[in-house]
Coordinates of C-alpha atoms in Angstrom, one line a residue:
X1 CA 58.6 56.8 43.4
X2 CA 56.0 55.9 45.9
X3 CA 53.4 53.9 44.5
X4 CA 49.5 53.9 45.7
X5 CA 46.8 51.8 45.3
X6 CA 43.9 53.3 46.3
X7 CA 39.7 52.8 46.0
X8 CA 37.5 56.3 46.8
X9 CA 37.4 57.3 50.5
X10 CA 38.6 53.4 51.1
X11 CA 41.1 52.4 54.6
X12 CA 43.3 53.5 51.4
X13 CA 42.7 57.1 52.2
X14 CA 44.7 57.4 55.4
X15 CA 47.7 56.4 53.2
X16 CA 46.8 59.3 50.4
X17 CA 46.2 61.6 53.1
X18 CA 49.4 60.9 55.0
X19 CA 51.3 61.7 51.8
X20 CA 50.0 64.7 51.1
X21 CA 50.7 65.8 54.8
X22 CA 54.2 64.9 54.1
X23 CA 54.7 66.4 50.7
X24 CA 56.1 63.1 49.1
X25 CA 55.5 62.3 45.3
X26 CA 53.6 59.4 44.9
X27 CA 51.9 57.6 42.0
X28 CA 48.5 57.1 42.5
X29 CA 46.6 53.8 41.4
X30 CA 42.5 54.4 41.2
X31 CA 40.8 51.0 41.3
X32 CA 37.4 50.3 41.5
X33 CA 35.7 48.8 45.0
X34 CA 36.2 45.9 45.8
X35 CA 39.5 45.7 43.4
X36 CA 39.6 41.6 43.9
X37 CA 36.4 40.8 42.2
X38 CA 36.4 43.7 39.9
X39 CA 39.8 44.1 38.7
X40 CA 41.5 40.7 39.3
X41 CA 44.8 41.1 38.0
X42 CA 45.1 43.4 41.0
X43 CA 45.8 39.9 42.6
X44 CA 48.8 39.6 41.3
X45 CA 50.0 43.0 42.6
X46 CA 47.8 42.3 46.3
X47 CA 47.3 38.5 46.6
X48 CA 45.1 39.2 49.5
X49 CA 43.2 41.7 46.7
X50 CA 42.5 44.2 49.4
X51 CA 43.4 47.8 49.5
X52 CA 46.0 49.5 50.2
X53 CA 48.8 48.5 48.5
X54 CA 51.6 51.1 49.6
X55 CA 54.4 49.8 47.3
X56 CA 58.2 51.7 48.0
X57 CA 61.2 50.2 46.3
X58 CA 61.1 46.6 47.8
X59 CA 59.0 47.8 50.4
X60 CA 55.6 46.7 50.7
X61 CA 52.6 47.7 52.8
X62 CA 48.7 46.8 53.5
X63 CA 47.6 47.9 56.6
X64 CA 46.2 51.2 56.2
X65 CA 47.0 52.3 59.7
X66 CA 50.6 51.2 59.4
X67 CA 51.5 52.9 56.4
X68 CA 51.1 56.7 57.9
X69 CA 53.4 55.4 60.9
X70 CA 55.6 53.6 58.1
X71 CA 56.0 57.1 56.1
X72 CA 56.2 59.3 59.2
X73 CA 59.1 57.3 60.5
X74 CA 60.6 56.8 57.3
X75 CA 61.1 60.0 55.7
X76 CA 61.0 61.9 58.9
X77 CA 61.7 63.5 61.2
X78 CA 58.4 65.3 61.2
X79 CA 55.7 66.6 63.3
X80 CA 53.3 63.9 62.7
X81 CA 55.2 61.7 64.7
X82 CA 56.0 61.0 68.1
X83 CA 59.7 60.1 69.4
X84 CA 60.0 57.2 72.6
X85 CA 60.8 59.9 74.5
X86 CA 57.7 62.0 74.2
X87 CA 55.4 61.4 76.9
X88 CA 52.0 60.5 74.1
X89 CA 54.4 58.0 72.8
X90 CA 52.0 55.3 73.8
X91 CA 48.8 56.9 73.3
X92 CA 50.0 57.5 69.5
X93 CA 50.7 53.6 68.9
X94 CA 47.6 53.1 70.5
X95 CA 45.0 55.7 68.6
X96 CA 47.2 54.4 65.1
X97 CA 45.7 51.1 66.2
X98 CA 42.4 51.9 67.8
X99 CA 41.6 53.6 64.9
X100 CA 41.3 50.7 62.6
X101 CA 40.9 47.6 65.1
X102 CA 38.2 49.4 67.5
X103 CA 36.6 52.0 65.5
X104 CA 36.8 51.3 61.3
X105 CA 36.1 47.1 61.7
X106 CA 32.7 47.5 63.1
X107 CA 32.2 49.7 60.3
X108 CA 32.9 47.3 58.0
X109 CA 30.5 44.9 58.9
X110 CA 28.2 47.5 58.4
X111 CA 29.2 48.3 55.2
X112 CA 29.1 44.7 54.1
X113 CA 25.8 43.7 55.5
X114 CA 23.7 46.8 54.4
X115 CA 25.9 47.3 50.5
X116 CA 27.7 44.9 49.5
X117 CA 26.2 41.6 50.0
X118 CA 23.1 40.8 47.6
X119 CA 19.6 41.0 49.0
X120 CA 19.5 37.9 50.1
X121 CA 22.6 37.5 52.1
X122 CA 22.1 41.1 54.1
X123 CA 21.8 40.5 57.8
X124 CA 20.3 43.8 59.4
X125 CA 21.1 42.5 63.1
X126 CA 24.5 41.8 62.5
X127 CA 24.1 45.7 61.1
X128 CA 22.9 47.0 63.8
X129 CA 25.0 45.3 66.2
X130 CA 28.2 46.1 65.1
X131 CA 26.4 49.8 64.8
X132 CA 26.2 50.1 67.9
X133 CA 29.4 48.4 68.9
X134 CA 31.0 51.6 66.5
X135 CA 28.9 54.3 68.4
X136 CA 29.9 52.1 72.2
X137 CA 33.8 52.9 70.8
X138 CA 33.0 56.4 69.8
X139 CA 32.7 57.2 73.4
X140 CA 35.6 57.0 74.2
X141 CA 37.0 59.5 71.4
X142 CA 34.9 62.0 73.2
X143 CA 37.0 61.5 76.3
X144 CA 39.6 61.9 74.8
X145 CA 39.1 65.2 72.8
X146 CA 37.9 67.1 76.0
X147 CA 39.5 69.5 76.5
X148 CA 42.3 69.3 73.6
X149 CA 42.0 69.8 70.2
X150 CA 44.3 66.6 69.6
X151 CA 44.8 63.0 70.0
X152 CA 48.6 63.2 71.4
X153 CA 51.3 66.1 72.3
X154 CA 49.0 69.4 71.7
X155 CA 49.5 68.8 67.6
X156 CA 48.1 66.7 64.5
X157 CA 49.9 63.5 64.0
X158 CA 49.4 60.6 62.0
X159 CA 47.0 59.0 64.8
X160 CA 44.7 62.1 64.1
X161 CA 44.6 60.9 60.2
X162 CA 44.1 57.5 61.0
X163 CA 41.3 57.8 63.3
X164 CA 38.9 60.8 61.1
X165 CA 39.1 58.4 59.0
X166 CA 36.8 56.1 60.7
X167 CA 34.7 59.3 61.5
X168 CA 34.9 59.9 57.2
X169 CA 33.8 56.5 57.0
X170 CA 31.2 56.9 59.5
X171 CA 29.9 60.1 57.3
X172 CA 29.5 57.7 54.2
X173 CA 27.6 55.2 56.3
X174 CA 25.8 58.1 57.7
X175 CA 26.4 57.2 61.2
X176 CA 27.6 60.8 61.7
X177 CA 24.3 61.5 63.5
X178 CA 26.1 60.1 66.9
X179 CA 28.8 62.4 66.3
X180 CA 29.5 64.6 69.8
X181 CA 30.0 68.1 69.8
X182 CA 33.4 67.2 70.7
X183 CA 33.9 64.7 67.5
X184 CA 31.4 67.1 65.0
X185 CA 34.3 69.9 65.7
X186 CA 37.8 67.7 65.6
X187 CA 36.2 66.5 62.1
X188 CA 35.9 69.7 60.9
X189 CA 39.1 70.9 62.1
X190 CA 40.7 67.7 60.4
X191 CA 38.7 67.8 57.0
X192 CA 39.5 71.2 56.8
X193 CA 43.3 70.6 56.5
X194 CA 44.9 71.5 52.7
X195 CA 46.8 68.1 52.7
X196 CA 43.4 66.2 53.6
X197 CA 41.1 69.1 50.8
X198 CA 44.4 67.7 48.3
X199 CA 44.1 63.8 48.7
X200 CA 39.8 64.7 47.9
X201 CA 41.0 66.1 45.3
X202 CA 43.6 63.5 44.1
X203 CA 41.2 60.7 44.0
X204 CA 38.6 62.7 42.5
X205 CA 40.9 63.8 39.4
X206 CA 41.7 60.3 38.5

């Protein structure tokens, strides 16, 4: 059994998400945020105490943007991923990585410097700057979505999950207000898939 540790609407979430698209059992593993200073046993699952943790047999996985390509591969063949020989080959690799290097770490520093950190130790520029450096990325994803309604080969893959999640992350930080046309209508056609409506609802039962 595939095991899941997971924080709400955390990096965490593309994992969840990419099971459900798959139809794999899992167990999931609902920890509070952030896991190493509130749970700290977690450590001894995680050392680095971050989340996820995608744990299958002796397998062992963090990075969130990994683990959908990990699973895809894994216990495919399926749809969500691309073959060498596909022509998107290379753009798929590259939005599975864009979408956590370039578009969810400035998002993080947002997150840290405006919740997280105590009063005294919030630093509205750095806030701001790294805002903008997430909306300077975003421009880019509306290049890319004109005209398609996909990142890669005319279908949803595992780079699609991967990168709304940055623009679900973006909707908790309410940045969403920069949101193209373009993005505002490839979120709603992602958030409205069963497999993503199922992983809400999996973290929310729990």
């Amino acid at each position: 059994m595939i095991e899941l540790y997971h924080c709400h609407n955390a990096r965490s979430f593309r994992a969840l998400w990419a099971l459900e698209e798959m139809g794999l059992p899992y167990k999931l593993h609902m920890l509070p945020f952030p896991p190493r200073v509130r749970v700290p046993e977690y450590l001894e699952q995680n050392p680095l105490g971050t989340i996820p943790l995608l744990v299958d047999g002796a397998t062992r996985m963090t990075e969130s943007s990994a683990i959908p390509q990990y699973l895809a591969t894994r216990y495919g063949p399926t749809p969500l991923a691309l073959t060498p020989d596909e022509a998107d080959y290379g753009l798929w690799l590259d939005w599975l990585h864009r979408s956590e290097a370039t578009l969810t770490f400035p998002q993080t520093i947002v997150l840290r410097y405006t919740r997280f950190e105590p009063d005294e130790r919030k630093l509205k520029q750095a806030a701001d700057d790294y805002t903008q450096w997430f909306f300077s990325r975003l421009k880019h994803l509306t290049r890319a979505l004109e005209g398609r309604d996909w990142l890669c080969a005319g279908r949803f893959t595992m780079a699609d999950i991967c990168t709304a999640y940055a623009l679900l992350l973006a909707k908790d930080l309410g940045l969403d207000y920069k949101f193209t046309p373009e993005i505002a209508a490839y979120w709603e056609r992602c958030s409205a898939r069963p497999a993503y409506l199922a992983a809400q609802a999996a973290q929310d039962s729990q």
